[in-house]
Structure formats: C-alpha cells, structure tokens
Tab-separated table of C-alpha atoms in Angstrom:
chain	number	residue	atom	x	y	z
A	343	MET	CA	17.992	-54.005	-1.123
A	344	ALA	CA	20.091	-51.285	-2.732
A	345	LYS	CA	21.527	-48.512	-0.607
A	346	SER	CA	20.773	-44.903	-1.533
A	347	ARG	CA	23.888	-42.694	-1.437
A	348	ILE	CA	23.892	-38.998	-0.907
A	349	THR	CA	26.352	-37.505	-3.371
A	350	ALA	CA	27.281	-33.920	-4.162
A	351	CYS	CA	25.554	-34.473	-7.495
A	352	ASN	CA	22.228	-35.489	-5.769
A	353	VAL	CA	22.397	-32.599	-3.333
A	354	THR	CA	22.974	-30.181	-6.279
A	355	ARG	CA	19.866	-31.608	-8.089
A	356	ILE	CA	17.753	-31.298	-5.073
A	357	ALA	CA	18.880	-27.752	-4.448
A	358	PHE	CA	18.232	-26.747	-8.039
A	359	ALA	CA	14.699	-28.267	-7.964
A	360	VAL	CA	13.937	-26.470	-4.746
A	361	ALA	CA	15.159	-23.149	-6.169
A	362	LEU	CA	12.976	-23.688	-9.170
A	363	LEU	CA	9.943	-24.255	-7.002
A	364	LEU	CA	10.726	-21.055	-5.004
A	365	VAL	CA	11.039	-18.943	-8.089
A	366	ALA	CA	7.850	-20.211	-9.556
A	367	ALA	CA	6.046	-19.571	-6.312
A	368	THR	CA	7.237	-15.937	-6.108
A	369	ALA	CA	7.182	-15.061	-9.736
A	370	ASN	CA	3.767	-13.296	-9.476
A	371	ALA	CA	4.441	-11.765	-6.112
A	372	ARG	CA	3.893	-8.046	-6.200
A	373	CYS	CA	6.851	-5.779	-5.394
A	374	LEU	CA	6.688	-3.752	-2.142
A	375	THR	CA	7.894	-0.106	-1.486
A	376	THR	CA	8.448	0.804	2.118
A	377	ILE	CA	8.040	4.491	3.064
A	378	SER	CA	9.832	5.653	6.203
A	379	THR	CA	8.963	8.713	8.223
A	380	SER	CA	12.091	10.401	6.704
A	381	ASP	CA	11.131	9.791	3.072
A	382	ASP	CA	9.372	12.141	0.737
A	383	VAL	CA	5.956	10.623	0.645
A	384	ARG	CA	5.113	11.820	-2.923
A	385	THR	CA	8.372	10.659	-4.500
A	386	LYS	CA	8.255	7.155	-2.859
A	387	MET	CA	4.475	6.763	-3.825
A	388	ASP	CA	5.188	7.805	-7.338
A	389	GLU	CA	8.107	5.220	-7.609
A	390	ALA	CA	5.808	2.527	-6.175
A	391	HIS	CA	2.952	3.443	-8.571
A	392	LEU	CA	5.140	3.358	-11.754
A	393	GLY	CA	6.443	-0.047	-10.611
A	394	GLY	CA	3.015	-1.387	-9.876
A	395	CYS	CA	4.085	-2.045	-6.212
A	396	SER	CA	2.199	-2.307	-2.996
A	397	ILE	CA	3.072	0.476	-0.495
A	398	TYR	CA	3.979	0.087	3.266
A	399	PHE	CA	4.148	2.974	5.608
A	400	GLU	CA	6.323	2.335	8.566
A	401	ALA	CA	4.904	3.377	11.956
A	402	GLY	CA	5.012	7.044	12.726
A	403	ASP	CA	4.003	10.381	11.157
A	404	HIS	CA	4.291	10.878	7.345
A	405	SER	CA	3.629	14.467	6.118
A	406	THR	CA	2.952	15.701	2.547
A	407	THR	CA	1.955	18.889	0.907
A	408	SER	CA	1.807	17.324	-2.598
A	409	ARG	CA	-1.394	15.968	-4.273
A	410	LEU	CA	-1.342	12.256	-3.900
A	411	GLY	CA	-3.459	11.071	-6.912
A	412	TYR	CA	-3.096	7.589	-8.223
A	413	ASN	CA	-4.950	5.157	-10.544
A	414	PHE	CA	-4.002	1.642	-9.121
A	415	VAL	CA	-4.314	-1.386	-11.290
A	416	GLY	CA	-4.085	-4.611	-9.367
A	417	THR	CA	-5.668	-7.997	-9.990
A	418	ALA	CA	-8.075	-10.126	-8.197
A	419	ASN	CA	-5.328	-12.569	-7.183
A	420	ASP	CA	-2.690	-9.882	-6.600
A	421	PRO	CA	-4.232	-6.493	-5.451
A	422	ILE	CA	-2.169	-3.439	-4.741
A	423	VAL	CA	-2.158	-2.760	-0.987
A	424	ILE	CA	-1.445	0.646	0.581
A	425	TYR	CA	-1.030	0.088	4.243
A	426	GLY	CA	0.453	0.663	7.671
A	427	ASP	CA	0.538	-1.528	10.799
A	428	SER	CA	-2.514	0.173	12.313
A	429	ALA	CA	-4.328	3.477	12.360
A	430	SER	CA	-3.137	3.910	15.888
A	431	THR	CA	0.522	3.882	14.957
A	432	THR	CA	0.726	5.066	11.261
A	433	ARG	CA	-0.422	8.532	10.384
A	434	LEU	CA	-0.441	10.249	6.929
A	435	LEU	CA	-0.838	14.008	7.393
A	436	ARG	CA	-1.544	16.924	5.147
A	437	PRO	CA	-1.097	20.141	7.131
A	438	ASP	CA	-3.353	22.299	4.779
A	439	ALA	CA	-6.624	22.059	2.928
A	440	ASN	CA	-5.416	23.073	-0.435
A	441	GLN	CA	-5.832	19.453	-1.840
A	442	ASN	CA	-7.378	16.244	-0.764
A	443	LEU	CA	-4.952	13.989	1.112
A	444	MET	CA	-5.475	11.130	-1.468
A	445	ASP	CA	-7.394	11.060	-4.784
A	446	LEU	CA	-7.605	7.393	-5.771
A	447	SER	CA	-9.061	5.418	-8.636
A	448	GLY	CA	-8.501	2.047	-10.270
A	449	GLN	CA	-9.236	-1.642	-9.677
A	450	TYR	CA	-8.267	-4.250	-7.200
A	451	PHE	CA	-6.545	-2.187	-4.441
A	452	ILE	CA	-6.805	-2.123	-0.694
A	453	VAL	CA	-6.174	0.836	1.736
A	454	ARG	CA	-5.926	-0.297	5.397
A	455	GLY	CA	-4.310	0.424	8.695
A	456	LEU	CA	-3.801	4.206	8.414
A	457	GLU	CA	-4.762	7.361	10.101
A	458	LEU	CA	-5.416	10.043	7.550
A	459	GLU	CA	-5.464	13.636	8.816
A	460	GLY	CA	-5.947	16.939	7.054
A	461	GLY	CA	-6.391	18.018	3.428
A	462	SER	CA	-9.733	19.101	1.970
A	463	LYS	CA	-10.997	15.401	2.103
A	464	GLY	CA	-9.081	12.442	3.454
A	465	ILE	CA	-9.752	10.238	0.417
A	466	ARG	CA	-11.583	11.165	-2.795
A	467	LEU	CA	-12.539	8.458	-5.205
A	468	ASP	CA	-11.645	10.035	-8.471
A	469	GLY	CA	-12.879	8.401	-11.667
A	470	SER	CA	-13.607	4.715	-12.001
A	471	VAL	CA	-13.217	2.519	-8.893
A	472	ASP	CA	-13.781	-1.213	-9.008
A	473	ASN	CA	-12.996	-3.821	-6.391
A	474	ALA	CA	-11.436	-1.439	-3.859
A	475	VAL	CA	-11.382	-2.123	-0.141
A	476	PHE	CA	-11.003	0.523	2.591
A	477	THR	CA	-10.618	-0.880	6.012
A	478	HIS	CA	-9.110	-0.051	9.505
A	479	LEU	CA	-8.747	3.615	8.668
A	480	VAL	CA	-9.461	6.701	10.835
A	481	ILE	CA	-10.060	9.877	8.731
A	482	HIS	CA	-10.263	13.194	10.573
A	483	GLY	CA	-9.096	16.825	10.674
A	484	THR	CA	-10.197	17.423	7.125
A	485	ALA	CA	-11.706	20.780	5.925
A	486	ASP	CA	-14.976	19.045	5.123
A	487	GLU	CA	-15.143	17.357	8.661
A	488	LYS	CA	-17.453	19.922	9.818
A	489	LYS	CA	-20.267	18.485	7.736
A	490	CYS	CA	-20.417	15.380	10.021
A	491	GLY	CA	-18.748	16.654	13.226
A	492	HIS	CA	-16.773	13.487	13.994
A	493	PRO	CA	-13.978	11.376	12.588
A	494	TYR	CA	-14.758	8.732	10.021
A	495	ARG	CA	-13.800	5.262	11.029
A	496	LEU	CA	-13.743	2.527	8.316
C-alpha cells in the first residue's frame, strides 16, 4: 500500500480549490449597506439603491427629513432586504408630515424589523409592486393615523 504524503504543493492545490468553491458560493450574494444612527439616512440609502444592495439599520433611532423613494429590483433567489434587528430596537423617524416616510415600488424586496414613525404615511406603495414582503413592522405617528386610531402592526 502506497503512503500518501502531504506536501506544500498538495496543500496549495487544496487551498486553491477551497478558495474557488468559496468564490463560486458567494458570487451571487447581494451587497449589504449598513446604516448607523450617525449616518445620513438618505445618502446611505441612495448609495445602497444605486448598488442594488440590501440595507441594514443598526439598532437605535434614525431620523430623516428627506423623501425616501425607491424602486427596488431584486430577484426571487436574491431579494433586496431593508431591515433592522427588530421593531422594538430600530426606529426610522420622520419628524414632520411634509412627505411619506417611505415611497416604495419594485419587485422582490422585503421590509422587516423596523419601527416607522412620522411622515404623512409610513409606507406608500408607489407604482408597480410585485413580490414584496412587509413583516415585523410597527407603523405609527403618521399624519393619516387618525383614520384608524391605532398603530399598524405588520
């Protein structure tokens, strides 16, 4: 029976094969933009949108006075996700009712784990929306809230 020898050449070949597998496995992974509480929300969301990235809001309060209107284009296998850890720890706030907090359209996107407060409406679906998911959200404090008298929980 022949002995197998571990040589530097064999180790290099194995490392190269593993690296190729890792690159292939992550080649289609969507980029991720993280928004901290000190970031300008509109600027970071614009950057993420242009790059087709998912968006993660760190825990804390995120305030904006800008219109956040986006047409997200994800895929069935790789949707765009806009999310925080949970609606109890991550809040997106618009302190006035001059605009909606978010105007969204597009396909294959998910909004989850956020508390949305303020604006004329929390989320307005603007244009065509296909295969969108809204979950684990609390929407309140909007100018139109008086129509229902209580927060929306999705």
